[in-house]
Coordinates of C-alpha atoms in Angstrom, one line a residue:
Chain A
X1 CA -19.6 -14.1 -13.5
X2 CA -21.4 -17.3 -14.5
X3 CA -21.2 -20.0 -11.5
X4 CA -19.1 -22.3 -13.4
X5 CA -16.6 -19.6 -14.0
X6 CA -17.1 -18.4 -10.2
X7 CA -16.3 -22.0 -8.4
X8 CA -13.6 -21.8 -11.4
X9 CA -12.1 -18.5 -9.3
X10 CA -12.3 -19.6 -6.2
X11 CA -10.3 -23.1 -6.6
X12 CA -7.5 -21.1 -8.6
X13 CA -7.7 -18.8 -5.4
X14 CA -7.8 -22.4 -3.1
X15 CA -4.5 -23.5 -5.1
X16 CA -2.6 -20.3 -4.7
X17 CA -3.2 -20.1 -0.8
X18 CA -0.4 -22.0 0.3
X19 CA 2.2 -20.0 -1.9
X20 CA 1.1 -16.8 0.0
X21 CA 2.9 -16.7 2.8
X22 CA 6.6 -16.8 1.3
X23 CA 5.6 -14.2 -0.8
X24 CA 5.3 -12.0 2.5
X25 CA 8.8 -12.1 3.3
X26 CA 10.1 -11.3 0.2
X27 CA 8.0 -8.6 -0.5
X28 CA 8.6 -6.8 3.0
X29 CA 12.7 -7.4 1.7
X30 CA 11.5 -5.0 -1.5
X31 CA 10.1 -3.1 0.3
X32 CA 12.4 -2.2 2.6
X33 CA 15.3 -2.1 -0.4
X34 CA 12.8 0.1 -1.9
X35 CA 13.4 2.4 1.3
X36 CA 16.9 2.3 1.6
X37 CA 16.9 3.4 -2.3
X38 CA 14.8 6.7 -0.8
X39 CA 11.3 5.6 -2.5
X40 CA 8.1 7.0 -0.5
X41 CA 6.0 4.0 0.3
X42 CA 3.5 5.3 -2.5
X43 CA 6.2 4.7 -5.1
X44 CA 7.1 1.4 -3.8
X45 CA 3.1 0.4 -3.8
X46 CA 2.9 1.3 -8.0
X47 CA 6.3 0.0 -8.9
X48 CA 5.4 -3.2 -7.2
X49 CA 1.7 -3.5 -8.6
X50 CA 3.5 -2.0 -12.3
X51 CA 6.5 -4.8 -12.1
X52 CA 4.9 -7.9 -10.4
X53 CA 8.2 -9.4 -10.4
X54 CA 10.6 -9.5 -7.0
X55 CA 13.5 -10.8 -8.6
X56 CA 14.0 -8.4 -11.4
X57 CA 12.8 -5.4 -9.1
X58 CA 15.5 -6.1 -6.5
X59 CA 17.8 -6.6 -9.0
X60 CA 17.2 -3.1 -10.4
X61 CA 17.1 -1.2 -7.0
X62 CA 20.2 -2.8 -6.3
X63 CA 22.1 -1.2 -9.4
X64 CA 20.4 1.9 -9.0
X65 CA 21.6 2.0 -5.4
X66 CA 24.9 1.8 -6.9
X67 CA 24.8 4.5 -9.0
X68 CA 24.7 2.2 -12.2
X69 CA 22.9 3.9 -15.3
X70 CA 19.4 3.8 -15.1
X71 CA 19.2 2.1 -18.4
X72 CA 21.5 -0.6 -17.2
X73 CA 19.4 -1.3 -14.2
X74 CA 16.2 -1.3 -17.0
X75 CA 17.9 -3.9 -19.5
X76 CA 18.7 -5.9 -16.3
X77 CA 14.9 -6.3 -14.9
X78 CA 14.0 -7.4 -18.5
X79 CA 16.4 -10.0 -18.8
X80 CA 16.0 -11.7 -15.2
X81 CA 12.1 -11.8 -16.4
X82 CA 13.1 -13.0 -19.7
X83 CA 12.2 -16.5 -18.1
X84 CA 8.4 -15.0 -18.6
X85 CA 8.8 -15.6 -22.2
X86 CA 9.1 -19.6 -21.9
X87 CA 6.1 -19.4 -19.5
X88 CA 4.2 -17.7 -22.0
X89 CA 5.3 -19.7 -24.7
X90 CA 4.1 -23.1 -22.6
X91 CA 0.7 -21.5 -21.9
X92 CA -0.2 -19.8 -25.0
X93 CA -2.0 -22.9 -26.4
X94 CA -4.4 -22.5 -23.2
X95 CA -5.5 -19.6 -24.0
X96 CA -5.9 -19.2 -27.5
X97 CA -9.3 -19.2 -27.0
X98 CA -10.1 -16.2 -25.6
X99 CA -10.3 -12.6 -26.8
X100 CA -7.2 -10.7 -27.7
X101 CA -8.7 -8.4 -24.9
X102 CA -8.6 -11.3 -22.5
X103 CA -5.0 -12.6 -23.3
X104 CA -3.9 -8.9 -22.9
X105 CA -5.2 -8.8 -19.6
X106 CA -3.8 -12.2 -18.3
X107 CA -0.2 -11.8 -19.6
X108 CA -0.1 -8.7 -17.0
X109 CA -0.3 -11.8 -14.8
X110 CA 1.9 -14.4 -15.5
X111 CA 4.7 -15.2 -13.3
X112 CA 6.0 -18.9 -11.7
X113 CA 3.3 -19.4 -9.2
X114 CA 0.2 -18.7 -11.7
X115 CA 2.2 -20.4 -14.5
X116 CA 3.1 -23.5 -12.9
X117 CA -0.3 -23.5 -10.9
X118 CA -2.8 -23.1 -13.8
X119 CA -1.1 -25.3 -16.9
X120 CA -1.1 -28.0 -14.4
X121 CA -5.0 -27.5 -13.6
X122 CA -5.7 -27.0 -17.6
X123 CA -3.9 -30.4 -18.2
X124 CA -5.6 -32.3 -15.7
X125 CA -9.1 -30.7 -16.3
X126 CA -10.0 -29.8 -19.9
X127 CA -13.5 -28.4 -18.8
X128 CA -12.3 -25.8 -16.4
X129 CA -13.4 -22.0 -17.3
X130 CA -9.5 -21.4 -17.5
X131 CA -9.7 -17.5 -17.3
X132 CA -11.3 -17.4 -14.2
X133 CA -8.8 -20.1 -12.8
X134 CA -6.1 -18.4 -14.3
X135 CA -7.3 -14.9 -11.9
X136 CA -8.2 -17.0 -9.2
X137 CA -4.5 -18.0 -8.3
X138 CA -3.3 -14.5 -9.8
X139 CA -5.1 -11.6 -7.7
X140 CA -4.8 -12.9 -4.3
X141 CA -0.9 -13.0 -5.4
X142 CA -0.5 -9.7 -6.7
X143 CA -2.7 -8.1 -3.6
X144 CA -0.8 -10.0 -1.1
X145 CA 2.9 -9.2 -3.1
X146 CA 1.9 -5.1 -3.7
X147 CA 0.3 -5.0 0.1
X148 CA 4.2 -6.4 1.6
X149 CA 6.0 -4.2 -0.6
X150 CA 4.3 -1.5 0.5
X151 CA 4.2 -2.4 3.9
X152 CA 8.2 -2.9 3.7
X153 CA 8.5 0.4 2.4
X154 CA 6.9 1.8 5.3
X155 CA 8.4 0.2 8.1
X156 CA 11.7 1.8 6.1
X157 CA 15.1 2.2 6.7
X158 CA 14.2 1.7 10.9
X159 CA 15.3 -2.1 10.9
X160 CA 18.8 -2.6 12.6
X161 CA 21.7 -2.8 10.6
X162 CA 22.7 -5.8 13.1
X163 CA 19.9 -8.3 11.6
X164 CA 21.3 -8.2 8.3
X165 CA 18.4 -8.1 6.2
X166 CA 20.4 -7.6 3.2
X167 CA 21.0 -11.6 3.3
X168 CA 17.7 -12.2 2.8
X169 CA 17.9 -11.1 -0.6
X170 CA 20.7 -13.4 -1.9
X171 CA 18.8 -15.7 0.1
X172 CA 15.5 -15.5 -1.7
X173 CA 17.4 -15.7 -4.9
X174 CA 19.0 -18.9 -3.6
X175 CA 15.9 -20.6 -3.3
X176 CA 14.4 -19.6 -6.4
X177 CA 17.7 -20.8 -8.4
X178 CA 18.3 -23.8 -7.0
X179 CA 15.0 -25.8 -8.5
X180 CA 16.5 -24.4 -11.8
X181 CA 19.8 -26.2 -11.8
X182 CA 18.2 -29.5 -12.8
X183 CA 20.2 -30.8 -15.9
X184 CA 24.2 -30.6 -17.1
X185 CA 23.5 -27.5 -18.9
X186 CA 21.6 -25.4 -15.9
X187 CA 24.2 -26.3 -13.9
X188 CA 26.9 -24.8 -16.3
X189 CA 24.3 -22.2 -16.9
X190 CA 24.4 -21.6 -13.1
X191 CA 28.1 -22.0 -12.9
X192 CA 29.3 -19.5 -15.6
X193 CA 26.4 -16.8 -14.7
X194 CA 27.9 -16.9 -11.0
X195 CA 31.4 -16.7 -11.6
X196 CA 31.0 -14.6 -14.2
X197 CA 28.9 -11.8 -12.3
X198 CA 31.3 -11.9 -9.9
X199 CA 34.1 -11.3 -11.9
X200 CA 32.0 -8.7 -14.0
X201 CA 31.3 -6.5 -10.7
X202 CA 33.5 -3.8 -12.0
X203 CA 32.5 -4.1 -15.7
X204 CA 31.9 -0.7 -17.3
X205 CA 28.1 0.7 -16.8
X206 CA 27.7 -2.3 -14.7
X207 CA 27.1 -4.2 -17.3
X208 CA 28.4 -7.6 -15.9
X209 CA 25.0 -9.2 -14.5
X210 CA 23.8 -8.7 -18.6
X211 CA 26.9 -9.9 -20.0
X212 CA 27.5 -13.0 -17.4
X213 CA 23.7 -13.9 -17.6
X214 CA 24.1 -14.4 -21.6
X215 CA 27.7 -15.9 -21.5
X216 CA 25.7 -18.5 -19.1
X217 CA 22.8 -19.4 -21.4
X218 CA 25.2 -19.6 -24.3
X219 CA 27.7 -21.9 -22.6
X220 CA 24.7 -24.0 -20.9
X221 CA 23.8 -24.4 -25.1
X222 CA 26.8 -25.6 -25.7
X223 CA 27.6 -27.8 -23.2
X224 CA 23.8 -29.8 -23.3
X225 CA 21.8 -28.2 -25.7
X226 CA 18.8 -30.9 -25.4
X227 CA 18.2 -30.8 -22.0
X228 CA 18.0 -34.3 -20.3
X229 CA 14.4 -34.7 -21.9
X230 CA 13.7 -33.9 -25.4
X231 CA 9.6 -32.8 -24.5
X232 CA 8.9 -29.6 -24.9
X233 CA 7.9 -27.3 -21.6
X234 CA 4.5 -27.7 -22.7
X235 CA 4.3 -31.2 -22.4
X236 CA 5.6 -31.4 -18.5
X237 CA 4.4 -28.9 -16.3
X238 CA 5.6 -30.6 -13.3
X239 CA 9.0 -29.9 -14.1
X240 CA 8.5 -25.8 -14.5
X241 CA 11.2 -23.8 -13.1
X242 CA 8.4 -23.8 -10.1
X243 CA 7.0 -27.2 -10.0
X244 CA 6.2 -26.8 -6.4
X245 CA 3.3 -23.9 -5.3
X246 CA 6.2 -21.7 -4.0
X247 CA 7.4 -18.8 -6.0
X248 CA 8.0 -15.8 -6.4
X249 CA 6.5 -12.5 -8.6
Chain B
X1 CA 19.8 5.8 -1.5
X2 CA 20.4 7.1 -5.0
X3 CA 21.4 10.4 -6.9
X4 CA 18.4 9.8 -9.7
X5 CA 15.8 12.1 -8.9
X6 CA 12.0 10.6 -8.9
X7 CA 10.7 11.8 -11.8
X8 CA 14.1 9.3 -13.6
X9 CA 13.0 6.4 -10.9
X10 CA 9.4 6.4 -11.8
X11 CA 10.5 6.4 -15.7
X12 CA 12.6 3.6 -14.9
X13 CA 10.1 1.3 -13.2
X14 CA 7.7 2.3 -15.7
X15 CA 10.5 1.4 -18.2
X16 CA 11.0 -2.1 -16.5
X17 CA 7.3 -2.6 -16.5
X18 CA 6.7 -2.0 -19.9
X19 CA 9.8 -4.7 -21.0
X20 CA 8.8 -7.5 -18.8
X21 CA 5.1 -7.0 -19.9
X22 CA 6.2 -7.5 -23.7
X23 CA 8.2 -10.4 -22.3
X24 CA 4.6 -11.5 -21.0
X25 CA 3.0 -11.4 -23.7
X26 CA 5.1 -12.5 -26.4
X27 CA 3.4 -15.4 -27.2
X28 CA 0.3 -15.8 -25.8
X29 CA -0.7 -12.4 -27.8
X30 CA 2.5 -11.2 -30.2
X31 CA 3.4 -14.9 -32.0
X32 CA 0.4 -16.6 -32.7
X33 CA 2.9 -19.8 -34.3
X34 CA 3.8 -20.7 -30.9
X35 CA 4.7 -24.2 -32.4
X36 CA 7.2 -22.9 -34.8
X37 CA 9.6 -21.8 -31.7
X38 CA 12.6 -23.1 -32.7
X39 CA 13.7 -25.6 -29.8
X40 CA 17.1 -24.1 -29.7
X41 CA 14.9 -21.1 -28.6
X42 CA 13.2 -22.7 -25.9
X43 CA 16.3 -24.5 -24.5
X44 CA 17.9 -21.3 -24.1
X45 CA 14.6 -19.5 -22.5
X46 CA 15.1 -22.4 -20.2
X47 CA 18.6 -21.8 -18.7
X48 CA 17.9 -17.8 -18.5
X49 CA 16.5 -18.3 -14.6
X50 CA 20.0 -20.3 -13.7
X51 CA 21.9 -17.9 -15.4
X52 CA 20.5 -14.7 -14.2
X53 CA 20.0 -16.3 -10.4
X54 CA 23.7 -17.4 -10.2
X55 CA 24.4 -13.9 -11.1
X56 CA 22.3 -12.2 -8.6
X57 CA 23.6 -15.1 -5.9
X58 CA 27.1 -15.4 -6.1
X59 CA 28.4 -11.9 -5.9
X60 CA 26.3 -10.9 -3.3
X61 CA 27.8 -13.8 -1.2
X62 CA 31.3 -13.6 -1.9
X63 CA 31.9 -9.9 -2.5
X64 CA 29.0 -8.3 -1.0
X65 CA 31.3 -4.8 -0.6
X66 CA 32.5 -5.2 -4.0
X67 CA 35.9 -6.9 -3.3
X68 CA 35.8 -11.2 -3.4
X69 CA 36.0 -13.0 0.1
X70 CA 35.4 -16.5 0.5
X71 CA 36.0 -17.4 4.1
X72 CA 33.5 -15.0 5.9
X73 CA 30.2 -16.2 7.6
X74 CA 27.8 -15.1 4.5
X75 CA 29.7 -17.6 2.5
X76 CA 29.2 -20.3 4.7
X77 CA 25.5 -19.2 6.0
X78 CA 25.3 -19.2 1.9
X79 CA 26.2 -22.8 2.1
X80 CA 24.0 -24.0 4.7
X81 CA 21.1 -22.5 2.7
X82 CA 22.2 -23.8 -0.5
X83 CA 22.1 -27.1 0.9
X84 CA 18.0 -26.4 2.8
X85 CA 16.7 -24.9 -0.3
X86 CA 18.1 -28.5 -2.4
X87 CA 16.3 -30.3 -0.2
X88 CA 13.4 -29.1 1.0
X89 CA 12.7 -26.3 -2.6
X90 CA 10.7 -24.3 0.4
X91 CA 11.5 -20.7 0.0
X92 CA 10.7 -19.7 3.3
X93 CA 13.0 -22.7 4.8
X94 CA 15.7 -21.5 2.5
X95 CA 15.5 -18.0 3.9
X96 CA 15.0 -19.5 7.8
X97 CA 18.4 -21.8 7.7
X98 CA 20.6 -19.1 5.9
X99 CA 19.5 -16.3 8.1
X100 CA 20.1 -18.3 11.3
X101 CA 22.8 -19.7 10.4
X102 CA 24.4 -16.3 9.8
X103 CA 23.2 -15.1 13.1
X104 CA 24.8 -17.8 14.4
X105 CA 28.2 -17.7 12.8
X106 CA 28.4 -13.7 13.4
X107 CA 27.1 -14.5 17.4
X108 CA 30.3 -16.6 18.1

């Protein structure tokens, strides 16, 4: 590693610090999920590093708890990451640069944290070795996520019932949705996905998180299909799903 | 716990992984013509995290066994934390002020 693509690491790993610690939480709440599903600490730890995404990981053990089909619980991690795809849309310019081998290697990578953290550094500062930036606020992330997961797992199923632990996962949803509701169409977005996931609970296959989660982006189109700015994501990184350095893999 | 057996649960992370990875990469590797997404596109890429986030919320608060309940403490706790994570956008507020506030409500 040259220096300029060393100091380049370590003020990626500067800017991620702070969205560390909330990260702990959640990942201990996967972890112990991943326990009450019956998953040895071992299979947590790879499903974890594999995934890199808490939202669509609880989501998934939370079907397979129930019994849904395993493909169902599948297509429903894909589509809660789906957002991945606008990241990588927004941040594909960046990177063009680099080899094929690289860009393979940093999609692995890209969640709201290192998204929202990086584009805003490669706006500001055009001569910044971006790669190394890029891992600089991703590894400490995915070591510190895999390391709770796997620490949840192993504390297990021994928590008390009595602290309700379960709420923290709603919870942890709650706080990643509610910076997303930020125009007429998010909120029917919001509105139709909710009710209609709720209604949906006993759709065949268990289905209804899929179905509700479509119904609400297509509704959200409908109802404001600009947005209340007409720039493309590209153009304002501020406003990313995960403006702030919070987050979540 | 669940009646798939660990060879199935392993193929289904794996499974997962694999999807949201292609997600990943879409376009920083699969569509080079990133400026050819149509906008309709994007706008809808947008509103997938409301969507999907509502519908991993809302059940879980008002029918967290499966049947719909409104006036019970998770709802309310649910509320309070609705309310933190508006204001302050801090995750680990968000999950402070719901969980005590459930504590609360279920203590008295």
């Amino acid at each position: 590693m040259t220096s300029t693509a060393r100091s380049a690491f370590v003020d990626g790993a500067c800017a991620v610090l702070p969205a560390l610690p909330a990260n702990v939480p959640f990942g201990l709440v996967v972890g112990v999920a991943a326990a009450n599903l019956g998953l040895d600490p071992v299979t947590a730890l790879w499903s974890a590093a594999l995934l890199f995404a808490g939202a669509a990981q609880l989501a998934m053990m939370e079907l397979l708890a129930r019994d849904a089909p395993v493909a169902v619980a599948v297509l429903t991690a894909i589509v809660v990451n789906l957002r991945y795809a606008m990241y990588s849309a927004s941040i594909a310019p960046y990177l063009q640069s680099f080899s094929r081998r690289s860009r393979l290697v940093l999609s692995f990578f890209l969640l709201d944290v290192t998204y929202a953290l990086s584009v805003a550094k490669f706006r500001a500062d055009g001569s910044v070795d971006r790669r190394a930036y890029y891992f600089g606020t991703a590894l400490p992330l995915w070591a510190t996520w895999t390391v709770s997961v796997t620490a949840g797992a192993s504390l297990g199923t021994g928590l008390p019932p009595a602290w309700h632990l379960e709420f923290a996962i709603p919870l942890l949803f709650l706080a990643l949705l509610v910076p997303n509701v930020r125009d007429r169409g998010g909120v029917v977005a919001a509105a139709a996905g909710g009710v209609g996931a709720t209604a949906g609970l006993g759709v065949p296959f268990d289905l209804g998180l899929v179905i509700a989660a479509l119904a609400g982006v297509g509704l959200g189109l409908v109802a404001d299909p600009d947005g209340t700015d007409d720039e493309p994501p590209a153009d304002r990184p501020d406003e990313t799903p995960d403006g702030t350095t919070e987050g979540e893999p | 716990m669940t009646s798939a057996s660990d060879p199935v649960l392993w193929a289904a992370f794996v499974a997962a992984a694999v999807g949201s990875y292609l997600v990943r990469v879409s376009f920083i590797v699969l569509f080079q013509r990133v400026d050819e997404v149509p906008r309709l596109a994007e706008r809808a890429l947008e509103l997938v995290p409301a969507a999907v986030l509502a519908g991993l919320v809302l059940p879980s608060l008002v029918a967290p066994e499966g049947t719909v309940a409104v006036l019970t403490p998770k709802v309310a706790a649910g509320g309070v934390a609705t309310v933190v994570a508006w204001r302050t956008e801090s995750m680990a507020w968000t999950l402070a002020a719901g969980m005590g506030a459930l504590w609360l409500l279920l203590a008295v």
